[in-house]
Short mmCIF file of C-alpha atoms in Angstrom, two decimals:
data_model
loop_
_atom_site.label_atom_id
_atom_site.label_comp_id
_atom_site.label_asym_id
_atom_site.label_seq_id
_atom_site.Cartn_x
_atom_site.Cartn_y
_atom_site.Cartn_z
CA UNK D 1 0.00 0.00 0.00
CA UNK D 2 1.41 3.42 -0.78
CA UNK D 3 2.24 6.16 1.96
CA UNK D 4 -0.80 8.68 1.75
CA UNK D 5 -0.07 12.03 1.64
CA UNK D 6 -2.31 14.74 2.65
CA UNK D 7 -2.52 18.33 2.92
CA UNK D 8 -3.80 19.87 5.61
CA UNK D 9 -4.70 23.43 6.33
CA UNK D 10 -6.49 25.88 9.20
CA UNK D 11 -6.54 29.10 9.31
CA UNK D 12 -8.28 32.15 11.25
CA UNK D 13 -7.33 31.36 15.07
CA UNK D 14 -6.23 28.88 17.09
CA UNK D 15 -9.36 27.17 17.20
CA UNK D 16 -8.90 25.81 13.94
CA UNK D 17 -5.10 25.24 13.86
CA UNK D 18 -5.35 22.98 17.02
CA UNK D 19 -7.77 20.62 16.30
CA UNK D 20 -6.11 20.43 12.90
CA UNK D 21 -2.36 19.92 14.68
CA UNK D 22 -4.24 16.94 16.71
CA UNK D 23 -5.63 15.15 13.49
CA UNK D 24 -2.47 15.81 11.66
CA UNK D 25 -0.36 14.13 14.84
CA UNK D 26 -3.28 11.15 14.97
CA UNK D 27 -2.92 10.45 10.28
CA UNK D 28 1.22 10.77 11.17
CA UNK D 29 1.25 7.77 13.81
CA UNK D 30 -0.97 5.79 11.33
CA UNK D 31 1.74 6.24 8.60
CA UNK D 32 0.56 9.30 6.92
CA UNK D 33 2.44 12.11 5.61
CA UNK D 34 1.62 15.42 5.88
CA UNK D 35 1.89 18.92 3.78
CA UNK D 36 0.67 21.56 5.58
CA UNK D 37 -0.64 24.61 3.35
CA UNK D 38 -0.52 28.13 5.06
CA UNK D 39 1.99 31.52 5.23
CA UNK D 40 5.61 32.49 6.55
CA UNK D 41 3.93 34.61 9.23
CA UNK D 42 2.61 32.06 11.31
CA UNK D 43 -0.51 30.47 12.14
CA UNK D 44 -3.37 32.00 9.76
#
């Protein structure tokens, strides 16, 4: 089976980057790799 990749991305506050940080950290430990799509400056 191949490695899936998948892009994630949250922006606004914090309420969206966390919850999206805790997914991210759950698809990584099942052998997922992620791309995260956002700016330099930080979270959104």
């Amino acid at each position: 089976m191949k490695t899936p990749h998948i892009l994630m991305m949250a922006a606004g506050t914090g309420g969206h980057v966390f919850p999206a940080l805790a997914v991210a950290e759950e698809l990584t430990k099942r052998g997922a790799v992620i791309h995260w799509l956002g700016t330099a400056n930080g979270m959104e």
